[in-house]
Amino acid sequence: MVFALVGLVVLALLGAVHRYLWRRFVGDTTAPGSPLRRAGTVAAFVLPLLSVGAMTSGRVGAPFWLQQVLAWPGFLWLACLLYLTLALLVGEVVRPVLLRVLARRDGAIQGAGARAVPEPATAGPAEESGTGTGTPADVPDGTRPRAEELVPSHSAGASARSEAAGRTATEPVTESVTEPATEPERERETEPTAGPLATSATAPATTLAPGPSRRLFVSRVVGGAAAAAGLATVGYGTYGVLRGPSVRRITVPLAKLPRAAHGFRIAVVSDIHIGPILGRAHTRRIVDTINATSPDLVAVVGDLVDGSVADLGSAAEPLSALRARHGSFFVTGNHEYFSGAGQWVDHVRELGLHPLENARVEIEGFDLAGVNDIAGETEGQGPDFGRALGDRDRGRAAVLLAHQPVVIHDAVEHGVDLQLSGHTHGGQLWPGNLLAELANPTVAGLERYGDTQLFVSRGAGAWGPPVRVGAPSDITVVELASRQA
């Protein structure tokens, strides 16, 4: 019941976010009925369906080829959805500012145009002659018009009306029906005449953009900038994952480590996530990167795969090429229990890795222990710290492999000196690190809890979207240092 409610909430949230994206990217920027609007509307329905298919196809046992078809577009769209939404939210702050700036600019242009128009000339009393005829006083007598030519306009109008009245008395009245003007005709009728007054009347229309046009311009600018920023972020994050993990190196001093083990190097790799997107080539890149560091020991700390041995066994085969003086060791992560943990434990053993299922081995100068992931508790195969660490000599240094950082408190109780973990991906997609901090004591890096140090790797792969933003993938070489050296 709880999972059903959570699922409904998630679907409702996805629907609301997609509606918002459609409005800003499609509804506000395209004309009704246009090909672009139709294409954007279709995408708003198809893309979320692909994402749901990508997330559920593996769980419902869909054919692996179908999982691969759905995974790339479905998971990539989830990353695009996140960063397009974040970019649009930033755009909501910019939008009103840009509208206000454009409105002020148009107002300034309109005001400047109005001031540039000259006032129409009118005859003043000072320009009229003493005769009251309106003739300028300084006009020579020879050029003055005759008296009969100086008929006031209202007198001319009266004469015209008298003539019209005379005609109506002798001629029949003919009624005329005026046809309604067409649109082009209306435009011509309302077209201003040439001259200074016409320029003044038309100036505002040519300098001040109508409100809807200004809003359309701003919507397209903000939408285009948001699309460019969001898609560029996803593109760069995808490139980082497909390029492969980088190598980090840290030195961890252990008080109980003997001088003979000083400088012991452990290559820590977690969250490889072999699956429908990251396959055999991804595994090969990781193996080559690890071997290039020439480690003394390789620690694979869980979440190796996202799928069954039948589908992904061949993609994991490059792990057989790992080379380390003291061998390679493996512990389960939560994703192994979604994919058949027992079969994967057997398969990695066949590839030459040593699974540590609540077990411990003695290495040169320290004890190496490993516990199952807490997700195995649903199958009766959860972590057993007593079995892995209970009867050991606490005078020796102990290094623990455990997928999830949350078991650090059990490690402290059992006298572990160093715990190596993964699981968090460092947040993988910013601001996912903020959520990861709520669920994990350490998201990435090295921290101390009492006498125990905890190192959390960001991981070498990616789950879901093959994208990392703000949390680059890595393989870390942990060099143990003896304080006696």
XYZ file of C-alpha atoms in Angstrom:
485
model
C 0.000 0.000 0.000
C 2.808 2.416 0.903
C 4.695 1.659 -2.315
C 1.518 2.226 -4.335
C 1.007 5.640 -2.739
C 4.635 6.572 -3.310
C 4.299 5.485 -6.924
C 1.203 7.640 -7.418
C 2.957 10.649 -5.892
C 5.973 10.140 -8.165
C 3.774 9.811 -11.254
C 1.817 12.933 -10.312
C 5.050 14.857 -9.815
C 6.405 13.678 -13.170
C 3.170 14.715 -14.836
C 3.285 18.178 -13.290
C 6.927 18.717 -14.270
C 6.293 17.601 -17.839
C 3.288 19.926 -18.051
C 5.472 22.808 -16.888
C 8.183 21.989 -19.426
C 5.622 21.733 -22.221
C 4.170 25.115 -21.332
C 7.506 26.918 -21.262
C 9.251 25.190 -24.173
C 6.251 24.566 -26.448
C 3.102 26.409 -25.413
C 4.786 29.788 -24.846
C 7.038 29.698 -27.908
C 5.076 28.103 -30.771
C 1.893 28.916 -32.660
C -1.224 26.752 -32.170
C -1.400 24.025 -34.784
C 2.169 24.531 -35.976
C 4.389 21.509 -36.704
C 6.711 22.489 -33.861
C 3.868 22.535 -31.355
C 2.584 19.162 -32.539
C 6.093 17.673 -32.297
C 6.620 19.126 -28.823
C 3.285 17.784 -27.625
C 4.060 14.292 -28.904
C 7.465 14.390 -27.181
C 5.820 15.456 -23.908
C 3.890 12.181 -23.908
C 6.448 9.801 -25.435
C 9.548 10.743 -23.424
C 8.084 10.071 -19.946
C 6.736 6.747 -21.191
C 10.243 5.796 -22.327
C 11.601 6.753 -18.896
C 9.038 4.617 -17.081
C 9.836 1.745 -19.440
C 13.568 2.102 -18.813
C 13.093 1.979 -15.035
C 10.686 -0.972 -14.994
C 11.695 -3.203 -17.908
C 14.460 -4.962 -15.992
C 12.295 -5.523 -12.921
C 9.457 -7.095 -14.898
C 11.778 -9.438 -16.809
C 11.582 -7.814 -20.234
C 13.952 -9.180 -22.908
C 17.427 -7.700 -22.581
C 17.331 -6.220 -26.091
C 14.206 -4.294 -25.129
C 15.902 -3.060 -21.962
C 18.756 -1.736 -24.086
C 16.384 -0.029 -26.529
C 14.529 1.739 -23.712
C 17.520 2.510 -21.484
C 19.374 5.108 -23.543
C 16.498 7.484 -24.390
C 14.535 6.775 -21.195
C 17.338 7.338 -18.697
C 18.916 10.212 -20.626
C 15.572 11.994 -20.641
C 15.433 11.762 -16.840
C 18.720 13.654 -16.639
C 17.505 16.179 -19.219
C 14.276 16.576 -17.263
C 16.208 17.501 -14.132
C 18.504 20.079 -15.676
C 15.946 21.583 -18.048
C 13.666 22.134 -15.069
C 16.435 23.723 -13.010
C 17.387 25.975 -15.929
C 13.768 27.067 -16.409
C 13.420 27.866 -12.718
C 16.404 30.182 -13.037
C 14.712 31.619 -16.118
C 11.624 32.455 -14.061
C 13.773 34.964 -12.182
C 15.213 36.417 -15.382
C 11.907 36.586 -17.294
C 10.226 39.537 -15.475
C 13.495 41.471 -15.393
C 13.922 41.093 -19.150
C 10.314 42.124 -19.790
C 10.767 45.240 -17.655
C 13.996 46.195 -19.430
C 12.377 45.857 -22.857
C 9.332 47.846 -21.762
C 11.537 50.694 -20.510
C 13.566 50.663 -23.706
C 10.449 50.880 -25.875
C 9.073 53.667 -23.696
C 12.284 55.644 -24.051
C 12.224 55.238 -27.842
C 8.599 56.359 -27.982
C 9.322 59.446 -25.904
C 12.318 60.373 -28.044
C 10.215 60.049 -31.213
C 7.477 62.287 -29.839
C 9.968 65.037 -28.915
C 11.524 64.958 -32.381
C 8.221 65.798 -34.193
C 7.823 69.627 -34.934
C 4.646 71.454 -33.853
C 2.285 72.438 -36.750
C 2.528 76.163 -37.744
C -0.463 78.389 -36.793
C -1.093 82.000 -37.570
C -0.907 84.222 -34.534
C -2.415 87.640 -33.964
C 0.956 89.290 -34.421
C 1.171 87.946 -37.968
C -2.222 89.299 -39.030
C -2.649 92.699 -40.685
C -4.663 95.513 -39.257
C -7.412 94.752 -41.786
C -8.258 91.539 -40.031
C -7.959 89.538 -43.220
C -5.241 87.274 -41.941
C -2.750 88.552 -44.501
C 0.716 89.160 -43.128
C 1.444 92.836 -42.707
C 4.815 92.663 -44.410
C 3.514 91.266 -47.728
C 3.881 93.837 -50.519
C 0.687 95.411 -51.818
C 1.231 94.092 -55.290
C 1.221 90.514 -54.089
C -1.757 90.688 -51.771
C -4.786 88.644 -52.842
C -7.948 90.424 -53.911
C -10.742 90.841 -51.413
C -12.966 88.337 -53.156
C -10.208 85.710 -52.794
C -10.101 86.172 -49.046
C -13.347 84.378 -48.395
C -13.316 82.706 -44.996
C -13.622 78.952 -45.005
C -16.936 79.073 -43.172
C -18.373 81.326 -45.891
C -17.250 78.878 -48.543
C -18.881 76.127 -46.633
C -22.128 78.066 -46.441
C -22.094 78.688 -50.189
C -21.588 75.032 -50.859
C -24.505 74.151 -48.608
C -26.734 76.694 -50.381
C -25.881 75.208 -53.770
C -26.625 71.745 -52.498
C -29.969 72.924 -51.121
C -30.821 74.466 -54.466
C -30.111 71.233 -56.239
C -32.246 69.189 -53.899
C -35.151 71.454 -54.594
C -35.017 70.728 -58.307
C -33.481 67.243 -58.519
C -34.729 63.945 -57.111
C -32.804 62.495 -54.220
C -30.879 59.328 -55.084
C -30.026 56.965 -52.193
C -26.672 55.181 -52.401
C -25.772 52.016 -50.496
C -22.184 51.906 -49.315
C -20.554 48.449 -49.488
C -18.575 47.409 -46.389
C -14.854 47.976 -46.839
C -12.562 44.958 -47.108
C -9.595 44.515 -44.768
C -7.026 46.017 -47.138
C -9.416 48.903 -47.785
C -9.788 49.537 -44.087
C -6.055 49.676 -43.838
C -5.913 52.250 -46.643
C -8.704 54.311 -45.113
C -6.957 54.485 -41.799
C -3.595 55.109 -43.403
C -2.347 58.542 -42.298
C -1.488 61.206 -44.830
C 2.008 62.323 -45.379
C 3.333 65.122 -43.294
C 4.594 65.976 -39.832
C 1.310 65.106 -38.141
C 1.241 61.678 -39.766
C 4.760 60.994 -38.573
C 3.744 61.903 -35.057
C 0.744 59.599 -35.183
C 2.622 56.608 -36.463
C 5.753 56.939 -34.356
C 4.477 54.957 -31.312
C 3.342 52.036 -33.492
C 6.791 51.626 -35.018
C 8.803 51.934 -31.812
C 6.700 50.166 -29.190
C 6.305 46.429 -29.682
C 2.895 45.041 -28.714
C 2.721 43.199 -25.396
C 2.184 39.686 -26.816
C 5.124 40.078 -29.226
C 7.396 41.171 -26.418
C 6.313 38.216 -24.272
C 6.875 35.819 -27.168
C 10.373 37.191 -27.701
C 11.234 36.821 -24.010
C 9.748 33.296 -23.867
C 11.875 32.206 -26.794
C 15.037 33.775 -25.419
C 14.576 32.262 -21.955
C 13.464 28.895 -23.341
C 16.362 28.725 -25.775
C 18.901 29.617 -23.103
C 17.411 27.076 -20.685
C 17.452 24.346 -23.331
C 21.062 25.104 -24.249
C 22.206 25.114 -20.612
C 20.321 21.957 -19.636
C 21.295 19.890 -22.663
C 24.924 21.031 -22.510
C 25.095 19.967 -18.859
C 23.716 16.529 -19.657
C 26.007 16.164 -22.656
C 29.105 16.972 -20.640
C 28.033 14.650 -17.815
C 27.454 11.817 -20.280
C 30.870 12.332 -21.831
C 32.465 12.050 -18.396
C 30.863 8.653 -17.753
C 31.623 7.205 -21.188
C 35.220 8.433 -21.008
C 35.779 6.295 -17.924
C 36.840 6.976 -14.332
C 39.865 8.977 -13.319
C 42.384 7.830 -10.715
C 42.591 9.424 -7.277
C 45.253 8.709 -4.671
C 45.016 9.154 -0.930
C 47.228 8.128 1.982
C 45.608 6.703 5.120
C 47.772 6.277 8.236
C 46.848 3.306 10.457
C 48.193 3.158 14.007
C 48.357 -0.649 14.119
C 49.858 -1.152 10.680
C 53.379 -2.655 10.904
C 56.313 -1.069 9.178
C 56.488 -4.008 6.740
C 53.071 -3.058 5.324
C 53.880 0.624 4.960
C 52.962 1.804 1.462
C 50.512 -1.068 0.776
C 48.249 0.061 -2.081
C 44.584 -0.926 -2.433
C 42.752 -0.024 -5.640
C 39.178 0.694 -4.541
C 36.444 0.515 -7.174
C 32.720 0.568 -6.526
C 29.425 0.953 -8.358
C 30.604 -0.200 -11.761
C 26.956 -0.844 -12.733
C 27.392 -3.056 -15.750
C 23.977 -3.040 -17.420
C 21.936 -2.234 -20.539
C 23.930 0.982 -21.139
C 27.397 0.367 -19.674
C 28.604 -2.945 -21.016
C 31.761 -4.852 -21.830
C 33.703 -1.822 -23.145
C 32.987 -0.018 -19.861
C 34.327 -2.988 -17.877
C 37.433 -3.119 -20.041
C 38.203 0.579 -19.477
C 37.958 0.098 -15.715
C 40.191 -2.972 -15.705
C 42.816 -1.230 -17.811
C 42.758 1.815 -15.518
C 43.175 -0.332 -12.393
C 45.991 -2.411 -13.845
C 47.837 0.765 -14.847
C 48.150 1.694 -11.153
C 49.934 -1.607 -10.289
C 48.051 -2.096 -6.996
C 48.903 -4.629 -4.320
C 45.221 -5.522 -3.913
C 41.943 -4.727 -5.712
C 38.738 -4.153 -3.714
C 35.427 -4.244 -5.634
C 32.963 -2.922 -3.068
C 29.563 -3.734 -4.513
C 27.003 -2.749 -7.150
C 28.920 -4.466 -9.889
C 25.879 -5.155 -12.095
C 22.308 -4.222 -12.975
C 21.016 -7.422 -14.467
C 21.286 -11.175 -14.485
C 24.306 -13.354 -15.210
C 22.527 -14.628 -18.301
C 22.305 -11.110 -19.745
C 25.509 -9.556 -18.419
C 27.910 -12.411 -17.725
C 29.897 -11.752 -20.890
C 30.067 -8.020 -20.145
C 31.741 -8.811 -16.795
C 34.359 -11.156 -18.273
C 37.122 -8.491 -18.578
C 37.320 -8.598 -14.750
C 39.312 -11.803 -15.164
C 42.189 -9.631 -16.428
C 42.599 -7.756 -13.108
C 46.159 -8.006 -11.822
C 47.279 -7.429 -8.215
C 49.972 -9.010 -6.049
C 47.517 -10.088 -3.350
C 44.547 -10.673 -5.616
C 41.114 -9.058 -6.136
C 38.255 -9.185 -3.613
C 34.528 -8.599 -3.953
C 31.572 -7.842 -1.668
C 27.938 -7.554 -2.671
C 26.006 -4.313 -3.018
C 22.280 -3.734 -2.949
C 21.964 -4.053 -6.735
C 23.363 -7.569 -6.685
C 20.278 -8.600 -4.677
C 18.080 -7.186 -7.437
C 19.979 -9.274 -9.981
C 20.521 -12.695 -8.374
C 23.315 -12.232 -5.818
C 24.089 -15.943 -5.457
C 24.671 -16.391 -9.169
C 26.866 -13.323 -9.351
C 28.980 -14.438 -6.390
C 29.622 -17.705 -8.191
C 30.340 -15.933 -11.459
C 32.898 -13.481 -10.069
C 34.614 -16.402 -8.349
C 34.918 -18.056 -11.763
C 36.466 -14.826 -13.064
C 39.212 -15.028 -10.428
C 37.869 -12.626 -7.784
C 37.542 -13.669 -4.128
C 34.068 -12.983 -2.688
C 34.065 -12.052 1.004
C 30.642 -13.110 2.295
C 30.862 -12.114 5.957
C 34.412 -13.439 5.908
C 37.987 -12.393 6.616
C 41.433 -13.147 5.267
C 44.871 -12.293 6.619
C 46.948 -10.093 4.383
C 50.550 -9.031 4.884
C 50.378 -6.835 7.980
C 46.573 -6.505 8.426
C 43.227 -8.328 8.313
C 40.926 -7.808 5.313
C 37.258 -8.449 6.082
C 34.092 -8.139 4.004
C 30.368 -8.157 4.837
C 27.276 -8.645 2.694
C 25.155 -5.645 1.887
C 22.224 -4.840 4.161
C 19.865 -5.416 1.205
C 20.620 -9.126 1.653
C 18.657 -9.133 4.921
C 15.466 -9.705 2.919
C 16.979 -13.017 1.765
C 18.531 -13.947 5.098
C 21.986 -12.988 3.792
C 22.595 -9.635 5.470
C 25.841 -8.443 7.082
C 27.218 -10.495 9.960
C 29.960 -8.519 11.707
C 30.417 -11.134 14.408
C 31.232 -13.776 11.851
C 33.535 -11.500 9.844
C 35.351 -9.800 12.744
C 34.374 -11.443 16.019
C 37.306 -13.786 16.723
C 40.205 -11.863 15.256
C 43.308 -10.492 16.967
C 42.498 -6.832 17.673
C 46.174 -6.075 17.899
C 46.285 -6.254 14.113
C 44.973 -3.527 11.842
C 41.650 -4.323 10.197
C 40.353 -3.089 6.831
C 36.655 -3.717 6.137
C 34.919 -3.854 2.750
C 31.246 -2.870 3.100
C 29.147 -1.438 0.289
C 27.067 1.065 2.253
C 28.622 3.697 4.546
C 25.729 3.420 7.018
C 27.303 0.376 8.680
C 30.176 2.490 9.972
C 28.860 2.344 13.540
C 29.022 -1.467 13.497
C 32.561 -1.166 12.210
C 33.490 1.124 15.093
C 32.064 -1.346 17.615
C 34.153 -4.187 16.150
C 37.428 -2.265 16.199
C 37.817 -1.701 12.447
C 40.604 0.715 11.539
C 39.487 1.527 7.996
C 36.194 0.908 6.198
C 36.068 1.102 2.377
C 32.619 1.777 0.890
C 30.735 3.096 -2.131
C 26.977 3.222 -2.814
C 26.479 7.022 -2.772
C 27.982 7.819 -6.211
C 28.937 11.114 -4.565
C 25.392 12.210 -5.374
C 25.961 11.500 -9.129
C 23.668 14.300 -10.312
C 23.902 17.637 -8.529
C 22.012 18.522 -6.355
C 21.620 14.813 -5.587
C 24.513 15.100 -3.154
C 22.180 17.015 -0.817
C 19.795 14.063 -0.719
C 22.683 11.614 -0.343
C 23.872 13.526 2.717
C 20.517 12.919 4.384
C 20.836 9.141 4.018
C 24.575 8.570 4.505
C 27.105 9.598 7.153
C 29.670 10.365 4.436
C 28.899 10.997 0.773
C 32.437 10.925 -0.593
C 35.996 11.065 0.666
C 37.708 10.221 3.955
C 36.273 10.941 7.399
C 36.946 9.686 10.913
C 34.426 8.151 13.332
C 36.108 7.545 16.658
C 39.096 5.281 16.056
C 37.714 4.176 12.680
C 38.287 5.947 9.377
C 35.697 5.722 6.606
C 36.513 6.178 2.936
C 33.623 6.434 0.441
C 34.273 6.156 -3.283
C 32.162 8.055 -5.839
C 32.103 4.935 -7.983
C 33.295 4.099 -11.466
C 29.952 3.897 -13.273
C 26.473 5.354 -13.056
C 23.032 4.076 -12.210
C 20.051 5.124 -14.306
C 21.135 8.047 -16.480
C 24.714 7.509 -17.716
C 25.412 11.037 -16.539
C 27.434 12.573 -13.709
C 27.309 16.232 -12.750
C 29.384 17.500 -9.847
C 30.468 13.978 -8.884
C 32.993 12.598 -11.402
C 33.562 8.860 -11.464
C 36.804 7.589 -9.979
C 38.995 4.695 -8.961
C 40.924 5.446 -5.795
C 44.313 4.053 -4.838
C 44.387 3.982 -1.036
C 47.949 3.819 0.265
C 48.227 2.539 3.825
C 50.839 4.257 5.951
C 52.428 2.902 9.114
C 53.109 5.338 11.904
C 56.102 3.209 12.799
C 57.777 3.930 9.473
